[in-house]
CSV table of C-alpha atoms in Angstrom, one decimal:
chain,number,residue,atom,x,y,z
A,68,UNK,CA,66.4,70.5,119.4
A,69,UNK,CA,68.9,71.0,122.4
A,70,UNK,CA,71.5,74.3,121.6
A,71,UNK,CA,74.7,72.5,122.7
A,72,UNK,CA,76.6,74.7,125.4
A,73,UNK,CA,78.3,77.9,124.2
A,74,UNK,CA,81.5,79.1,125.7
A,75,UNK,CA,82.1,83.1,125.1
A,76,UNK,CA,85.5,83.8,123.4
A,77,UNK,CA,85.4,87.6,123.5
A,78,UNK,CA,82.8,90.1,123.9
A,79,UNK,CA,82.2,92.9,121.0
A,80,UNK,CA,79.9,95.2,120.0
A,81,UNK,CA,77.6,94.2,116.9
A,82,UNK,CA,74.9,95.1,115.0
A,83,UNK,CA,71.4,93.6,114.7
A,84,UNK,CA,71.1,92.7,111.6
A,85,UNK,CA,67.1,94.3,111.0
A,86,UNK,CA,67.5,97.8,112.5
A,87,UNK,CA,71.4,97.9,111.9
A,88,UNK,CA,71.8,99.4,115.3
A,89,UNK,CA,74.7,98.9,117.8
A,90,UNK,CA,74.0,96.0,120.5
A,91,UNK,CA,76.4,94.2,122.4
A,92,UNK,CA,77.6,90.6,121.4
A,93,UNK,CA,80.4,88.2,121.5
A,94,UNK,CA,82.4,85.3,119.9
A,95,UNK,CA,80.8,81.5,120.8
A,96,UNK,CA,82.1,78.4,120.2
A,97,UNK,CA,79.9,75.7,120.3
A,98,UNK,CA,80.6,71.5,118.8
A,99,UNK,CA,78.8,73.3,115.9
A,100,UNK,CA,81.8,75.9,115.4
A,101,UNK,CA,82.5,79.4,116.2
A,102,UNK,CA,79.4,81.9,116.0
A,103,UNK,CA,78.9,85.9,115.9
A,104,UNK,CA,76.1,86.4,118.6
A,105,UNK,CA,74.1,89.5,119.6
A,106,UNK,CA,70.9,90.0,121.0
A,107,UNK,CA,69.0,93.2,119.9
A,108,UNK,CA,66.3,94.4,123.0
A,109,UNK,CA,63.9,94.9,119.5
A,110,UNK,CA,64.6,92.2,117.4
A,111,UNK,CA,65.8,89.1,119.5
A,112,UNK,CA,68.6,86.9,118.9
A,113,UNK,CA,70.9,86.8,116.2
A,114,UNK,CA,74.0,84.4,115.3
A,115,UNK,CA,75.9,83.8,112.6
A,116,UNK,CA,78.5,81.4,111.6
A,117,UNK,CA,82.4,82.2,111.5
A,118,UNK,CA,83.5,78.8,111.0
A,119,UNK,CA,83.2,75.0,111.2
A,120,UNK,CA,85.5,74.7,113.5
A,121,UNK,CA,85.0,76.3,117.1
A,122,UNK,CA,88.3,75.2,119.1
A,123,UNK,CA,91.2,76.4,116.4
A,124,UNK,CA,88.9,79.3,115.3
A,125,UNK,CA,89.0,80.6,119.0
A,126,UNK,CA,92.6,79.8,118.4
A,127,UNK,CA,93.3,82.1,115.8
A,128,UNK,CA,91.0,84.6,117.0
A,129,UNK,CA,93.3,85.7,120.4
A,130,UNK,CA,96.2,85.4,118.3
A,131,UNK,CA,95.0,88.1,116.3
A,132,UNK,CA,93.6,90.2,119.1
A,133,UNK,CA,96.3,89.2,121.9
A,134,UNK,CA,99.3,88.1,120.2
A,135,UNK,CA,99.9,90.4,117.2
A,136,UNK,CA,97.7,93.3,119.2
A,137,UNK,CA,95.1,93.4,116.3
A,138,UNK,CA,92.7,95.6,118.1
A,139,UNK,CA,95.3,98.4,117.7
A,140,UNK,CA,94.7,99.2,114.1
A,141,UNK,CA,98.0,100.2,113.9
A,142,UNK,CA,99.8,100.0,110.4
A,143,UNK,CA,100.0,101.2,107.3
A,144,UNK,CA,97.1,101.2,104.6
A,145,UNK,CA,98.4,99.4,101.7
A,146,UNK,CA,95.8,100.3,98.8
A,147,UNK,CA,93.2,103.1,98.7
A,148,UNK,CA,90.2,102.1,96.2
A,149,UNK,CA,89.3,105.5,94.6
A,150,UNK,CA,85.5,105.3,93.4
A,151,UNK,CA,85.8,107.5,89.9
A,152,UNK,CA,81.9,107.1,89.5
A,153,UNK,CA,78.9,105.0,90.8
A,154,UNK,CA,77.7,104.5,87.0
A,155,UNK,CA,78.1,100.4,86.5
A,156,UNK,CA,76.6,98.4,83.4
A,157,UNK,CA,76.1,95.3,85.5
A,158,UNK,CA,74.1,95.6,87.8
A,159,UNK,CA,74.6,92.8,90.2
A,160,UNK,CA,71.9,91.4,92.6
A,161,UNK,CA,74.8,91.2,95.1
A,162,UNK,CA,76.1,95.1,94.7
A,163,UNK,CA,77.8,96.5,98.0
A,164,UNK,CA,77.8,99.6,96.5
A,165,UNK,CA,74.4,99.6,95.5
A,166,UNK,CA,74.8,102.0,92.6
A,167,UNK,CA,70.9,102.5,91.8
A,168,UNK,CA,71.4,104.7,94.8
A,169,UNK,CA,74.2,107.0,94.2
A,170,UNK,CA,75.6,108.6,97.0
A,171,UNK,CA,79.0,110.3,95.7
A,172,UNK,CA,79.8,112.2,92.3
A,173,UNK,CA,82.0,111.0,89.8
A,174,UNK,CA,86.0,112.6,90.2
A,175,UNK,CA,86.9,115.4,87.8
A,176,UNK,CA,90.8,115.3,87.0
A,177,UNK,CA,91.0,118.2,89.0
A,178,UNK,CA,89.6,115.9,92.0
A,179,UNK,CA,92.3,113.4,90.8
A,180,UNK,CA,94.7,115.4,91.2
A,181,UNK,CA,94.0,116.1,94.3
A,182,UNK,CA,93.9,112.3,95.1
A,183,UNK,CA,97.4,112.1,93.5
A,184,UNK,CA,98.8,115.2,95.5
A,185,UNK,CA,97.9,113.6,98.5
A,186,UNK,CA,98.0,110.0,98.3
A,187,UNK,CA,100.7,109.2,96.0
A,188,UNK,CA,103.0,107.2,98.6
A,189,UNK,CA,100.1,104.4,98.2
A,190,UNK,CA,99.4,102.0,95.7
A,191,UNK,CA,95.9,103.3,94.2
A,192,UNK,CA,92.9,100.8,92.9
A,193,UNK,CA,90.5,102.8,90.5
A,194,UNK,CA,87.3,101.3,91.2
A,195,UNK,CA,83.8,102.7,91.0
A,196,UNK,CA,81.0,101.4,89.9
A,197,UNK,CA,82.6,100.9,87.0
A,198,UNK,CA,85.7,102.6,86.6
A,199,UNK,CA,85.9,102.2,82.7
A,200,UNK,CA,82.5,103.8,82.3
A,201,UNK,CA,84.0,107.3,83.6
A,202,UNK,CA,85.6,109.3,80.6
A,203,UNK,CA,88.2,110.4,81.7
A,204,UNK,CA,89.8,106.6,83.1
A,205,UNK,CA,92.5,106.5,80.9
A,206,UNK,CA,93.7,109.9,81.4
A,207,UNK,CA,93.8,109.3,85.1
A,208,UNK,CA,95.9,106.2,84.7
A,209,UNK,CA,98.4,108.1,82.3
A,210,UNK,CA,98.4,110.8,84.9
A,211,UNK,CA,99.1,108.5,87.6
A,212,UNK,CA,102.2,106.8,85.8
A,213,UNK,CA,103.5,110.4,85.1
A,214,UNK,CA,103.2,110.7,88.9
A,215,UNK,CA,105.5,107.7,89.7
A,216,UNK,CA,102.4,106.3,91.5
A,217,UNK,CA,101.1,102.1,91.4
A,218,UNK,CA,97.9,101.5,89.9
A,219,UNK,CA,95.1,98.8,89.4
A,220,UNK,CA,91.8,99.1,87.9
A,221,UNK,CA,88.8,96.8,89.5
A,222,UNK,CA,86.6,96.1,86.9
A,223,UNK,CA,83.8,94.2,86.1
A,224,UNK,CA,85.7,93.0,82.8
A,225,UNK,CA,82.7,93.7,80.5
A,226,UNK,CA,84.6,96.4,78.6
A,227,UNK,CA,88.2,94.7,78.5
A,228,UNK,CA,86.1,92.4,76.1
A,229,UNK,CA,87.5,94.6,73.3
A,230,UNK,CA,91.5,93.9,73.3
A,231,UNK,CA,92.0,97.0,71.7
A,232,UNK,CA,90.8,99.0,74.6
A,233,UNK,CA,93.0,96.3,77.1
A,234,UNK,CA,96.1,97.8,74.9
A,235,UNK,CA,95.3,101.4,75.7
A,236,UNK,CA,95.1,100.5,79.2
A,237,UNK,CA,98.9,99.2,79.1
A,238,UNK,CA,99.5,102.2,77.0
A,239,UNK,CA,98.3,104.6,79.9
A,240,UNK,CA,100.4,102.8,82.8
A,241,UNK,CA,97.6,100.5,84.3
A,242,UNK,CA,100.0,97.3,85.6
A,243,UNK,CA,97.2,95.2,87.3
A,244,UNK,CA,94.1,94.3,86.2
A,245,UNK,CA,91.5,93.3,89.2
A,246,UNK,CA,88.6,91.6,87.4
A,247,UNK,CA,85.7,90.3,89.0
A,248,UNK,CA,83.5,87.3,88.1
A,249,UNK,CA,80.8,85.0,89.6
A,250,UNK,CA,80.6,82.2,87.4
A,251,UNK,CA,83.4,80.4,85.7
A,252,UNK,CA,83.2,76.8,83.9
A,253,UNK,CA,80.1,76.6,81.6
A,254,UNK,CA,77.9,73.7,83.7
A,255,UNK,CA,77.3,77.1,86.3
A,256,UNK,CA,73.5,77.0,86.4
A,257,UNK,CA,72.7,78.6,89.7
A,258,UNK,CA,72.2,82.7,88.6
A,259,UNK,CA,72.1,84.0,92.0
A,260,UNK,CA,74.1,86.9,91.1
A,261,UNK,CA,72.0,87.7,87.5
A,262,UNK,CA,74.8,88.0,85.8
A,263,UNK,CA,75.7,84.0,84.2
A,264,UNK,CA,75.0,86.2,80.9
A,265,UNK,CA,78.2,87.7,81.2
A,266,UNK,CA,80.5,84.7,82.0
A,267,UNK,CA,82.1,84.5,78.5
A,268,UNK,CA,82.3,88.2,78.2
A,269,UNK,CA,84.6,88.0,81.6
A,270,UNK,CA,86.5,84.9,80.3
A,271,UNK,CA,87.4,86.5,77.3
A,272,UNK,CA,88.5,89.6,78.8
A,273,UNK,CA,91.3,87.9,81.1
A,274,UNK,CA,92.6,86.2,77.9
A,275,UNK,CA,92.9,89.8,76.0
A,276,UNK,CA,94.3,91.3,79.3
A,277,UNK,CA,97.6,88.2,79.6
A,278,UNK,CA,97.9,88.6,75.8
A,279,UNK,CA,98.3,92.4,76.1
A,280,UNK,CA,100.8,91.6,79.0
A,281,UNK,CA,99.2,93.2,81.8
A,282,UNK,CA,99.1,91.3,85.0
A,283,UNK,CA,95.5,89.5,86.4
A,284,UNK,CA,93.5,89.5,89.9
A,285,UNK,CA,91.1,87.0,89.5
A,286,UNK,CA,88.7,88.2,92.0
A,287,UNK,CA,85.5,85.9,91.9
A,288,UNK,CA,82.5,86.8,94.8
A,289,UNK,CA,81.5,83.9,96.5
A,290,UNK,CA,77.8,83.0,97.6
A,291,UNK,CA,77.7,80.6,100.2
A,292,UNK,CA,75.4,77.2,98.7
A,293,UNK,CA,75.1,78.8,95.0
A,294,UNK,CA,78.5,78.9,93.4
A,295,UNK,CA,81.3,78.1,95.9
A,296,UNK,CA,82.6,75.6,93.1
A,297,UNK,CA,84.0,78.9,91.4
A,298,UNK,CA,86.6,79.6,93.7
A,299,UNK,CA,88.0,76.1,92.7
A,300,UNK,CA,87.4,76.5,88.8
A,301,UNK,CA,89.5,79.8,89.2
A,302,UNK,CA,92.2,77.8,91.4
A,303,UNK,CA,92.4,75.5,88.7
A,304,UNK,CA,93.0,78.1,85.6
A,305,UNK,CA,95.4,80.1,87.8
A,306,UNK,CA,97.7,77.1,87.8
A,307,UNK,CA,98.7,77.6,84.3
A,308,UNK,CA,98.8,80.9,83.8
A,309,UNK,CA,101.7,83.0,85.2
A,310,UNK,CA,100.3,86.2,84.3
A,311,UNK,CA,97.5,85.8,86.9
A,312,UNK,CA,99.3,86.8,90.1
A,313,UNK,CA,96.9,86.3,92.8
A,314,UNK,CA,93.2,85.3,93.7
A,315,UNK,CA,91.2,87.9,95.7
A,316,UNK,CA,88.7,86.4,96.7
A,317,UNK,CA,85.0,88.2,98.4
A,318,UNK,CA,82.8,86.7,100.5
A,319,UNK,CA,78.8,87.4,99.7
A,320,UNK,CA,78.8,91.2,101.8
A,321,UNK,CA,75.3,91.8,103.2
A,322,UNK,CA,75.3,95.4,102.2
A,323,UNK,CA,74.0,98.0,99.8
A,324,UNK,CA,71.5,96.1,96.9
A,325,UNK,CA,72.9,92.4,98.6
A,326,UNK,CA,70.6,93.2,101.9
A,327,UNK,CA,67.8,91.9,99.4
A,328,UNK,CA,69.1,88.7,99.4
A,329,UNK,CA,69.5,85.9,101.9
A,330,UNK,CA,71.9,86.4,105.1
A,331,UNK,CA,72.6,82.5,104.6
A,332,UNK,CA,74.5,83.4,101.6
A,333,UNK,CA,77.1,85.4,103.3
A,334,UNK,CA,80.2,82.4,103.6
A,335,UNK,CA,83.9,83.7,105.8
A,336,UNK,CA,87.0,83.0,104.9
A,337,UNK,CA,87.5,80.1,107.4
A,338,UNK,CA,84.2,78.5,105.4
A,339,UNK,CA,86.5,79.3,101.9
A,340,UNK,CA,89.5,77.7,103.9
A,341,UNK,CA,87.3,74.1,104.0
A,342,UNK,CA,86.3,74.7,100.2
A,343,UNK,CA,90.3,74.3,99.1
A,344,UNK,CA,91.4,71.9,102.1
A,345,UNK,CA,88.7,69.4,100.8
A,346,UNK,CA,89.8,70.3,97.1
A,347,UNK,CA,93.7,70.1,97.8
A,348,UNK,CA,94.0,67.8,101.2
A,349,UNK,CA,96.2,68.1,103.6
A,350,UNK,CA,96.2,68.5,107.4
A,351,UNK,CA,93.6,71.3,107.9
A,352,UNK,CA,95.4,72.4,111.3
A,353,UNK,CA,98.1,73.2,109.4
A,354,UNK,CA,96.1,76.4,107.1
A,355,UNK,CA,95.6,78.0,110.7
A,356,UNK,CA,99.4,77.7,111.4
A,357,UNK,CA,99.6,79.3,107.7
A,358,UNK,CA,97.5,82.4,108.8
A,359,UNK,CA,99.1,83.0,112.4
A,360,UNK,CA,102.5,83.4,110.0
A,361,UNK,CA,100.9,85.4,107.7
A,362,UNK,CA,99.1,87.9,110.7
A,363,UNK,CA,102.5,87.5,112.5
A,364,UNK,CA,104.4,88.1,108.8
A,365,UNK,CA,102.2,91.5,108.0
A,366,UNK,CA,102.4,92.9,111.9
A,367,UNK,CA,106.1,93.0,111.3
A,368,UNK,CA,105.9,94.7,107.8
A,369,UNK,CA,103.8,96.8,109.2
A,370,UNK,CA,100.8,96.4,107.0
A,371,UNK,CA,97.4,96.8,108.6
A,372,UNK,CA,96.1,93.8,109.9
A,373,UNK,CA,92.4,92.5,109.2
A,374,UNK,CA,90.7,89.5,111.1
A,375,UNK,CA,88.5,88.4,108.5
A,376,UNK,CA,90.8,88.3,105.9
A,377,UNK,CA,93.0,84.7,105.8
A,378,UNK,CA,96.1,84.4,102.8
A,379,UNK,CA,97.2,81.2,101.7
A,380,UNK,CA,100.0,80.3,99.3
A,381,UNK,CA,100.1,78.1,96.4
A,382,UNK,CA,103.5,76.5,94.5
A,383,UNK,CA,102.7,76.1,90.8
A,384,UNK,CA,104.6,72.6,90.2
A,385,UNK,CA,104.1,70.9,86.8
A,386,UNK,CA,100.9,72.5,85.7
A,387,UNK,CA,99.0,72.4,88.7
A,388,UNK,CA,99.0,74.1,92.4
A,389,UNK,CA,100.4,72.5,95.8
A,390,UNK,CA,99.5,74.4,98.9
A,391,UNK,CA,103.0,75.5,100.0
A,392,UNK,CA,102.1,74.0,103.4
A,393,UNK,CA,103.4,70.7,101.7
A,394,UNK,CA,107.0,72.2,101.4
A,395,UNK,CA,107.3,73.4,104.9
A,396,UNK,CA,107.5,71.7,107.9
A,397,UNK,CA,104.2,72.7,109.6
A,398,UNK,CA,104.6,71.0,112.7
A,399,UNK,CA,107.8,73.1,113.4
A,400,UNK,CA,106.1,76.3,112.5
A,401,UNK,CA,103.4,76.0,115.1
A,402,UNK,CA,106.0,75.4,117.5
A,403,UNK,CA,107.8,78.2,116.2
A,404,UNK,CA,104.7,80.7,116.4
A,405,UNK,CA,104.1,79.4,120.0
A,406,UNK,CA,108.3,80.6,120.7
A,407,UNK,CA,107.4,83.3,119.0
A,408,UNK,CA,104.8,84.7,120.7
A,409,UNK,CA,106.3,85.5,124.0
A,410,UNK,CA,108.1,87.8,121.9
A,411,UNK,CA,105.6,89.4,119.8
A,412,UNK,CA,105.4,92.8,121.9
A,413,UNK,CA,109.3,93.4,121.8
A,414,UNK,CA,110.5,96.2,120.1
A,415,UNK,CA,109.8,95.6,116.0
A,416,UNK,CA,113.0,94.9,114.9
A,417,UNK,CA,113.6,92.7,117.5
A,418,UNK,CA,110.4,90.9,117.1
A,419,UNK,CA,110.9,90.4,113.3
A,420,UNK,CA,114.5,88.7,114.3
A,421,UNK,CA,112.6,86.4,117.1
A,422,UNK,CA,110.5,85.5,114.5
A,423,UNK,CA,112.7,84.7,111.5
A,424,UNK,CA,114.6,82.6,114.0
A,425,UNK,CA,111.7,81.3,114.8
A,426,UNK,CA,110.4,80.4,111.3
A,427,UNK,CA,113.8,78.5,110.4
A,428,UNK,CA,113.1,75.0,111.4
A,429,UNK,CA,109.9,75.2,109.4
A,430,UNK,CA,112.3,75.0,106.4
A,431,UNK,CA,112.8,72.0,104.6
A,432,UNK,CA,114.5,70.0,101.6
A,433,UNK,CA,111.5,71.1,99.7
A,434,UNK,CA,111.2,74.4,100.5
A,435,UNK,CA,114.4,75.6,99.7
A,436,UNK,CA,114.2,75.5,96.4
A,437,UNK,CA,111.0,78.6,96.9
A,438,UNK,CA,113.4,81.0,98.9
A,439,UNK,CA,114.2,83.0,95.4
A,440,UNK,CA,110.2,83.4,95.2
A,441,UNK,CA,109.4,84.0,98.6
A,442,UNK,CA,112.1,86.8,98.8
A,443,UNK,CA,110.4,88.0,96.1
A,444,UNK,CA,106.8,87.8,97.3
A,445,UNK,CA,108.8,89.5,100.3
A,446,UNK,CA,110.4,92.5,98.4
A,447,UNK,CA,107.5,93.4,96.2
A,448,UNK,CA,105.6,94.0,99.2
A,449,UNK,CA,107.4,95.6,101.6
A,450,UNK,CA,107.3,99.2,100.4
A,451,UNK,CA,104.2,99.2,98.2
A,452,UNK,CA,101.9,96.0,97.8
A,453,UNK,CA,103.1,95.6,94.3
A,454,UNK,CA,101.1,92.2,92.7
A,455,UNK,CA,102.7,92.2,89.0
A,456,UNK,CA,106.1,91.6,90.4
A,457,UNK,CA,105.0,88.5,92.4
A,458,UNK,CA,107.0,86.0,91.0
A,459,UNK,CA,105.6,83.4,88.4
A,460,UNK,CA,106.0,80.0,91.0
A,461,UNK,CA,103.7,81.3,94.0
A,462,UNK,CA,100.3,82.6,93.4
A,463,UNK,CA,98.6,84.2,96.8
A,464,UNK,CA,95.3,83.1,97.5
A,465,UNK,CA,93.6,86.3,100.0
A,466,UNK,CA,90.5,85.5,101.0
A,467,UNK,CA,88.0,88.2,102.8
A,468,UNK,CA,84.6,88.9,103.3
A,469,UNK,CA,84.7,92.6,101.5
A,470,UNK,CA,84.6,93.6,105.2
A,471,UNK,CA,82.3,92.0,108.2
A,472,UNK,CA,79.3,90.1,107.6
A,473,UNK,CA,76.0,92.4,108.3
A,474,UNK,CA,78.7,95.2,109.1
A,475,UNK,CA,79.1,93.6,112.5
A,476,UNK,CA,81.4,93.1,115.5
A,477,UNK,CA,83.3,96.7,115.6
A,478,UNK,CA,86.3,95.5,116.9
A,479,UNK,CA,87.3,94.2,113.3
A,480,UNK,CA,85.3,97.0,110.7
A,481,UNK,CA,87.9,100.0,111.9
A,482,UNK,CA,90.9,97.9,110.9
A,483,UNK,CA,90.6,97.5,107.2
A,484,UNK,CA,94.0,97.0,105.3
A,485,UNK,CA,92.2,98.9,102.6
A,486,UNK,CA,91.0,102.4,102.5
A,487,UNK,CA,88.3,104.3,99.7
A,488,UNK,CA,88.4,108.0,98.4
A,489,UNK,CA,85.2,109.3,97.5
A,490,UNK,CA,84.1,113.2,96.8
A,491,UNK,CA,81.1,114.0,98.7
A,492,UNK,CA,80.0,118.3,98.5
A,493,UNK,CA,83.2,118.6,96.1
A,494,UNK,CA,85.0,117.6,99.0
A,495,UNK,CA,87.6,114.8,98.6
A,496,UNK,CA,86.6,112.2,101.5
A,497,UNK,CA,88.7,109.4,103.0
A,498,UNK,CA,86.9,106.3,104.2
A,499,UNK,CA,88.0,102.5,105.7
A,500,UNK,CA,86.1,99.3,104.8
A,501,UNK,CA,82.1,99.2,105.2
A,502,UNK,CA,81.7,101.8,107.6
A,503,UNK,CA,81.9,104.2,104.1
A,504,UNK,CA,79.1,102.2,102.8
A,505,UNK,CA,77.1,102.1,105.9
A,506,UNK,CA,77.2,105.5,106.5
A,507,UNK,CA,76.7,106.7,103.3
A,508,UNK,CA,73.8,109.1,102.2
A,509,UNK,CA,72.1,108.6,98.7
A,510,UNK,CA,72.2,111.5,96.3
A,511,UNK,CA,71.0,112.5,93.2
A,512,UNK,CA,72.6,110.9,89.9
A,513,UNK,CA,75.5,112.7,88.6
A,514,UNK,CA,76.9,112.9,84.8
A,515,UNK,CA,80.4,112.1,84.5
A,516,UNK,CA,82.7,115.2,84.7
A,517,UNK,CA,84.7,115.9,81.7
């Protein structure tokens, strides 16, 4: 079979995907869509897939790295994840972390108070492993709250199963609950993950978690041909419940215990993008004049831009969800981004007033009844990426690869809008994206610290 001709968007440095070493590589486009290729002088030719669609891909891509100067990573982090201990009770197939390798000890509360001391200004996400398997979780949280400082816990959900034990984490200041999940409805056969056994476990523990009043990140892991339907069954059970603020949703990362499994399975956010247009209709150009607004929207806030991350926003309307593409007039905001972009290296402020300007005939009838809710989607970001004040109409859809596919093309990895805090030699160790899991060094298993 005949490749069809490439043409080279921009070069980057990759890595091969069998010796993980640094080669050089660039962004294709083909009829087929937009690729990742490299060649390794070892291991041959590598490519893999950024999306279906190879023109408006290459579209967004030097907006990102030539309009909103996305190569700079410039901005502020938003969320440091904190990894309390390696310990985890699921053991995933899938695991980024890979935690039957250990390769940082478990926080004392002397090490969290360090993390406190000197990261208090950002919101903090107490992750692991399993955070609720450390001892001392809930005193953390309590001792973050006395601080004045915004948590979350990411958690596998297993132990929120217990709704006594989702009321002591409301008693000790936790205000967002990030749970993860694979499966969903009760027809999911596929068990690519290992973990189907644990689907009503994690269903029950997002009911105890709204009844206990604490706020919910669905954050389901998709694998690209084995459960994609999830990230639809989660759309649908977000629309009628308000207390779930927001899907984050994870592509399949090729990293830790997941470089056992297929590459194949690895799916980007412009793949998830197709999943919900096919689901909710609409014109499919408009979602990629959605995400130059939102990497336009976050450059102005000031928050750290990441390429393989795309947000989309949702209206609940009578029970269900409407992309909010429907109440805005998407043909003027692509002409507005285009007028915008000759001003998107002025000064800031002067940018951010180009662009509101700019934004304005995108408005409609229908959209403005949602300026109360998008001010405050607005407000309860702009200091501190705050999710359980997101009002109850929109629910933000962020979809993201839990960094770069085979922990390639360099000229994204660096610009994580995340950070992690680890302790390494008792030292307390700052990290961005899957360069802290790449580099990492296993180590002996550690007990929890008391």
């Amino acid at each position: 079979m005949t490749q069809s001709p490439c043409t080279t968007v921009r070069d980057t440095t990759s890595m091969c995907p069998v010796c993980m070493l640094s080669v050089p590589g660039n962004l294709v486009i083909d009829e087929d869509g937009a690729w990742l290729h490299r060649v390794c002088p070892d291991h041959g030719g590598y490519r893999f897939q950024m999306s279906n669609h190879g023109t408006q891909y290459s579209q967004l891509d030097r907006f990102f790295f030539e309009t909103v100067d996305g190569a700079n990573p410039a901005g502020r982090i938003t969320n440091y994840w904190v990894f309390l201990t390696q310990k985890c009770q699921q053991k995933c197939s899938y695991c980024s972390v890979n935690v039957e390798a250990p390769w940082c000890t478990d926080m004392s509360a002397a090490d969290f108070d360090e993390v406190l001391a000197r990261y208090a200004g950002t919101k903090l996400t107490l992750s692991g492993g399993e955070p609720t398997m450390h001892p001392l979780c809930l005193e953390f949280f309590r001792a973050a709250r006395q601080k004045g400082v915004t948590t979350q816990i990411a958690t596998n959900g297993l132990r929120l199963s217990d709704p006594e034990f989702c009321a002591q984490l409301k008693s000790s200041g936790v205000s967002e609950v990030r749970l993860s999940f694979e499966y969903w409805e009760e027809h999911s056969t596929d068990d690519c993950a290992g973990t189907v056994r644990h689907r009503e476990t994690k269903r029950r523990a997002v009911e105890n978690c709204l009844e206990a009043g604490l706020s919910v990140i669905l954050s389901p892991t998709i694998m690209k041909g084995h459960n994609e339907n999830t990230l639809i069954e989660a759309l649908q059970y977000a629309a009628g419940k308000t207390g779930v603020k927001e899907l984050s949703v994870n592509g399949f990362s090729w990293n830790g215990s997941g470089t056992a499994l297929d590459k194949r399975m690895m799916i980007m956010p412009d793949e998830m993008v197709d999943i919900i247009h096919k689901a909710y209709g609409g014109d499919r150009d408009s979602y990629y004049t959605l995400a130059k607004a939102m990497f336009a929207a976050l450059h102005l806030l000031n928050i750290r831009l990441c390429l393989y991350t795309q947000v989309l926003l949702f209206v609940r309307s009578k029970g269900a969800l409407r992309p909010i593409n429907e109440f805005l007039n998407m043909r003027r905001m692509k002409r507005g981004i285009a007028a915008w972009s000759r001003f998107a290296r002025l000064p800031r402020p002067l940018s951010l007033l180009c662009f509101s300007l700019c934004m304005m005939p995108a408005l409609s009838m229908r959209s403005l009844g949602l300026i109360p809710a998008l001010t405050g989607l607005l407000v309860s970001n702009l200091v501190q990426v705050k999710i359980y004040k997101y009002p109850d109409r929109l629910l933000p859809v962020v979809l993201n690869t839990n960094c770069s596919p085979l922990n390639a093309d360099e000229a994204v990895v660096p610009r994580c809008m995340s950070g992690n805090l680890f302790m390494i030699d008792g030292t307390l160790t700052e990290g961005v994206s899957s360069l802290t899991l790449r580099n990492r060094v296993p180590r002996g298993n550690t007990e929890p610290s008391t």
